[in-house]
Amino acid sequence: MAEILVLVDHVDGAVRKTTLELLTLARRAGEPAAVFLGTGFDAARDTLGEYGAAKVYVVEAPELEQYLVVPKAEALAQIAQSSGAAGVLLTSSPEGKEIAARLAVKLGSGVITDAIDITVVASEIVTTQSVFAGGYTVTAQVTRGTPVITVKPNAVTPEATGGSVGAEEKVAVAFSDAATKARIVDRKPRAATGRPELTEASIVVSGGRGTGGDFAPVEALADALGAAVGASRAAVDSGWYPHAYQVGQTGKTVSPQLYLACGISGAIQHRAGMQTSKTIVVVNKDPEAPIFAMADFGVVGDLHTVLPQATAEIQKRK
Ligand code: FAD
């Protein structure tokens, strides 16, 4: 069976959930082979095997220590060429997309971004994309060379196989001068919130313009539920919450088990980032707000009253 390469997204060996989604998807198209770049593979081995990586290509090189895209693209290109892979899957993050674009150029093939599914039709990988804020579903295919595909986070549910890594191959990569020309001179980690990562959280509590700039009740409810906090663009553009937490067409895509939209009207661009959430709960003081149309449960009321009541009730039951 042809190998489908999956670029492992990790920090010092801690594998992100998006990689497990890619491995799950890769199994539909061939034999998943993970590509682990950088240090920490020992910490990642079991997880990769458990989610179906039959083989892992490992590249440990000083050029990869700074998490830069150029050396990653070079390493991935070398492995894709030598392995004769049938496709390469990466996460649809800004970094994943940049590596994908560079990789496709190096391979002389094509790139498809933001896929939500892949299937194999007549031995060719065919992707599904959701475009124009979910208004259209597109099927697309790379017509020459090795398809390079980025997949949206939360598009598939990761499924463990209970397996283990069968083969490990250490690869020595000959990096070009370009790979060492850039370096990171400073790194300022975002202050830790103690909350789960927005795109990986199983519960997300989001606030919009209806918060009036006061996110305290949104954060308190999120903390009571062990949830991540999200925000609408109106809240972000008003400077009330950082852009990293924006949900929607020009923000992050989330697909949690439970999404609470608080003081958010439900514009199509917001819905594009959360419409695949399994259960949607709405708190809005306007009973005519469009977001109620997609709600599984809705509360008509002022979020500054409703959210503290919900938080207190959840804490009582803990
Ligand atoms: P509003 O639409 O103003 O809604 C506020 C809601 O809060 C209202 O329904 C109101 O009834 C309710 N409310 C007010 N006070 C209270 C209260 N005290 N208690 C309870 N409810 C209350 N938007 C995104 O979110 N994400 C995106 O990624 C995004 N990308 C965009 C890209 C483009 C190209 C464009 C043109 C727009 C984009 N937008 C995006 C903006 C989008 O069109 C909306 O303007 C935005 O989502 C509105 O945010 P909101 O729902 O918080 O604000």
Short mmCIF file of C-alpha atoms in Angstrom, two decimals, residues 100-257:
data_model
loop_
_atom_site.label_atom_id
_atom_site.label_comp_id
_atom_site.label_asym_id
_atom_site.label_seq_id
_atom_site.Cartn_x
_atom_site.Cartn_y
_atom_site.Cartn_z
CA ALA A 100 2.86 22.89 2.19
CA ALA A 101 3.30 25.64 -0.38
CA ARG A 102 7.10 25.40 -0.31
CA LEU A 103 6.92 21.61 -0.45
CA ALA A 104 4.62 21.56 -3.48
CA VAL A 105 7.02 23.86 -5.34
CA LYS A 106 9.97 21.61 -4.50
CA LEU A 107 8.05 18.51 -5.62
CA GLY A 108 6.69 20.19 -8.74
CA SER A 109 3.21 19.15 -7.67
CA GLY A 110 0.10 20.91 -6.41
CA VAL A 111 -1.23 21.95 -3.02
CA ILE A 112 -4.79 21.86 -1.67
CA THR A 113 -5.45 23.75 1.56
CA ASP A 114 -8.17 23.48 4.21
CA ALA A 115 -9.44 20.05 3.21
CA ILE A 116 -12.05 18.55 5.51
CA ASP A 117 -11.93 15.03 4.09
CA ILE A 118 -9.99 12.83 1.71
CA THR A 119 -11.01 9.74 -0.20
CA VAL A 120 -9.41 7.59 -2.85
CA VAL A 121 -11.12 7.43 -6.24
CA ALA A 122 -9.50 5.27 -8.95
CA SER A 123 -6.22 5.23 -6.97
CA GLU A 124 -6.15 9.05 -6.80
CA ILE A 125 -6.54 11.14 -3.65
CA VAL A 126 -9.63 13.34 -3.85
CA THR A 127 -10.18 16.06 -1.24
CA THR A 128 -13.30 17.75 0.05
CA GLN A 129 -13.15 21.44 0.99
CA SER A 130 -15.78 23.66 2.55
CA VAL A 131 -15.47 27.13 1.02
CA PHE A 132 -17.15 30.55 1.14
CA ALA A 133 -17.89 30.25 4.86
CA GLY A 134 -19.40 26.81 4.41
CA GLY A 135 -21.63 27.91 1.52
CA TYR A 136 -20.13 25.43 -0.97
CA THR A 137 -18.53 22.01 -0.79
CA VAL A 138 -15.78 21.47 -3.34
CA THR A 139 -14.06 18.27 -4.38
CA ALA A 140 -10.57 18.80 -5.71
CA GLN A 141 -7.62 16.79 -6.84
CA VAL A 142 -3.96 17.50 -7.53
CA THR A 143 -3.41 16.56 -11.15
CA ARG A 144 0.36 16.09 -11.21
CA GLY A 145 3.01 14.90 -8.81
CA THR A 146 2.62 14.08 -5.12
CA PRO A 147 -0.50 15.78 -3.70
CA VAL A 148 0.28 18.10 -0.77
CA ILE A 149 -2.82 18.62 1.35
CA THR A 150 -3.47 20.68 4.47
CA VAL A 151 -6.40 19.56 6.60
CA LYS A 152 -8.52 21.78 8.84
CA PRO A 153 -8.28 21.01 12.56
CA ASN A 154 -11.28 19.13 13.96
CA ALA A 155 -12.41 17.94 10.52
CA VAL A 156 -12.19 14.32 11.68
CA THR A 157 -12.35 12.60 15.02
CA PRO A 158 -9.04 10.93 15.86
CA GLU A 159 -9.39 7.16 16.11
CA ALA A 160 -6.75 5.08 17.86
CA THR A 161 -5.78 1.76 16.32
CA GLY A 162 -3.98 0.52 19.40
CA GLY A 163 -0.97 -0.27 17.22
CA SER A 164 2.66 0.65 17.59
CA VAL A 165 5.35 2.07 15.34
CA GLY A 166 6.65 -0.80 13.21
CA ALA A 167 9.67 0.87 11.61
CA GLU A 168 11.76 3.92 12.42
CA GLU A 169 14.09 5.45 9.88
CA LYS A 170 16.56 8.15 10.86
CA VAL A 171 17.06 10.44 7.88
CA ALA A 172 20.09 12.65 7.34
CA VAL A 173 19.02 15.71 5.37
CA ALA A 174 21.34 17.84 3.29
CA PHE A 175 20.03 21.33 4.06
CA SER A 176 20.63 24.22 1.69
CA ASP A 177 22.16 27.57 2.70
CA ALA A 178 18.65 29.03 2.71
CA ALA A 179 17.68 26.72 5.56
CA THR A 180 20.19 28.36 7.87
CA LYS A 181 19.82 31.95 6.75
CA ALA A 182 16.94 32.79 9.06
CA ARG A 183 16.94 32.39 12.82
CA ILE A 184 14.61 33.33 15.63
CA VAL A 185 16.20 35.99 17.81
CA ASP A 186 13.53 36.22 20.48
CA ARG A 187 10.56 34.18 21.58
CA LYS A 188 7.86 35.47 23.92
CA PRO A 189 5.48 32.72 24.95
CA ARG A 190 1.88 33.79 25.45
CA ALA A 191 1.01 34.00 29.15
CA ALA A 192 -0.33 30.59 30.18
CA THR A 193 -4.07 30.70 30.84
CA GLY A 194 -4.33 27.17 32.18
CA ARG A 195 -7.16 26.62 29.69
CA PRO A 196 -7.12 24.08 26.87
CA GLU A 197 -5.97 25.10 23.40
CA LEU A 198 -8.92 26.63 21.52
CA THR A 199 -8.88 24.33 18.50
CA GLU A 200 -8.43 21.21 20.61
CA ALA A 201 -10.87 21.94 23.47
CA SER A 202 -13.94 19.77 23.87
CA ILE A 203 -15.87 22.74 25.30
CA VAL A 204 -15.58 26.35 24.07
CA VAL A 205 -17.27 29.36 25.65
CA SER A 206 -17.23 32.35 23.30
CA GLY A 207 -18.10 35.98 23.90
CA GLY A 208 -19.13 38.61 21.41
CA ARG A 209 -20.10 42.26 21.27
CA GLY A 210 -22.81 41.49 23.80
CA THR A 211 -20.15 41.21 26.52
CA GLY A 212 -19.67 44.95 26.23
CA GLY A 213 -15.96 44.30 26.69
CA ASP A 214 -16.33 42.44 29.99
CA PHE A 215 -15.11 38.88 29.38
CA ALA A 216 -14.98 38.01 33.11
CA PRO A 217 -18.31 36.09 33.10
CA VAL A 218 -17.25 34.23 29.91
CA GLU A 219 -13.89 33.27 31.44
CA ALA A 220 -15.48 32.26 34.76
CA LEU A 221 -17.94 29.94 33.00
CA ALA A 222 -15.13 28.54 30.85
CA ASP A 223 -13.05 27.79 33.94
CA ALA A 224 -15.98 26.12 35.70
CA LEU A 225 -16.40 23.86 32.65
CA GLY A 226 -12.70 23.31 31.93
CA ALA A 227 -13.29 25.00 28.59
CA ALA A 228 -11.36 27.23 26.21
CA VAL A 229 -12.45 30.83 25.61
CA GLY A 230 -13.29 32.08 22.14
CA ALA A 231 -14.37 35.46 20.79
CA SER A 232 -16.24 36.91 17.85
CA ARG A 233 -14.49 39.27 15.49
CA ALA A 234 -16.53 42.18 16.84
CA ALA A 235 -15.04 41.52 20.29
CA VAL A 236 -11.54 41.10 18.85
CA ASP A 237 -11.76 44.21 16.64
CA SER A 238 -12.91 46.20 19.67
CA GLY A 239 -9.67 45.17 21.40
CA TRP A 240 -11.51 43.21 24.10
CA TYR A 241 -9.87 39.87 23.39
CA PRO A 242 -6.72 38.83 21.44
CA HIS A 243 -7.03 37.75 17.82
CA ALA A 244 -5.57 34.33 18.69
CA TYR A 245 -8.96 33.51 20.22
CA GLN A 246 -11.14 34.65 17.32
CA VAL A 247 -13.53 32.00 16.03
CA GLY A 248 -14.70 32.21 12.44
CA GLN A 249 -13.80 32.62 8.83
CA THR A 250 -10.80 34.82 9.56
CA GLY A 251 -10.06 33.19 12.90
CA LYS A 252 -9.89 29.64 14.20
CA THR A 253 -12.17 26.75 13.29
CA VAL A 254 -13.45 24.84 16.28
CA SER A 255 -15.57 21.72 16.45
CA PRO A 256 -16.02 20.96 20.15
CA GLN A 257 -18.55 18.71 21.80
#
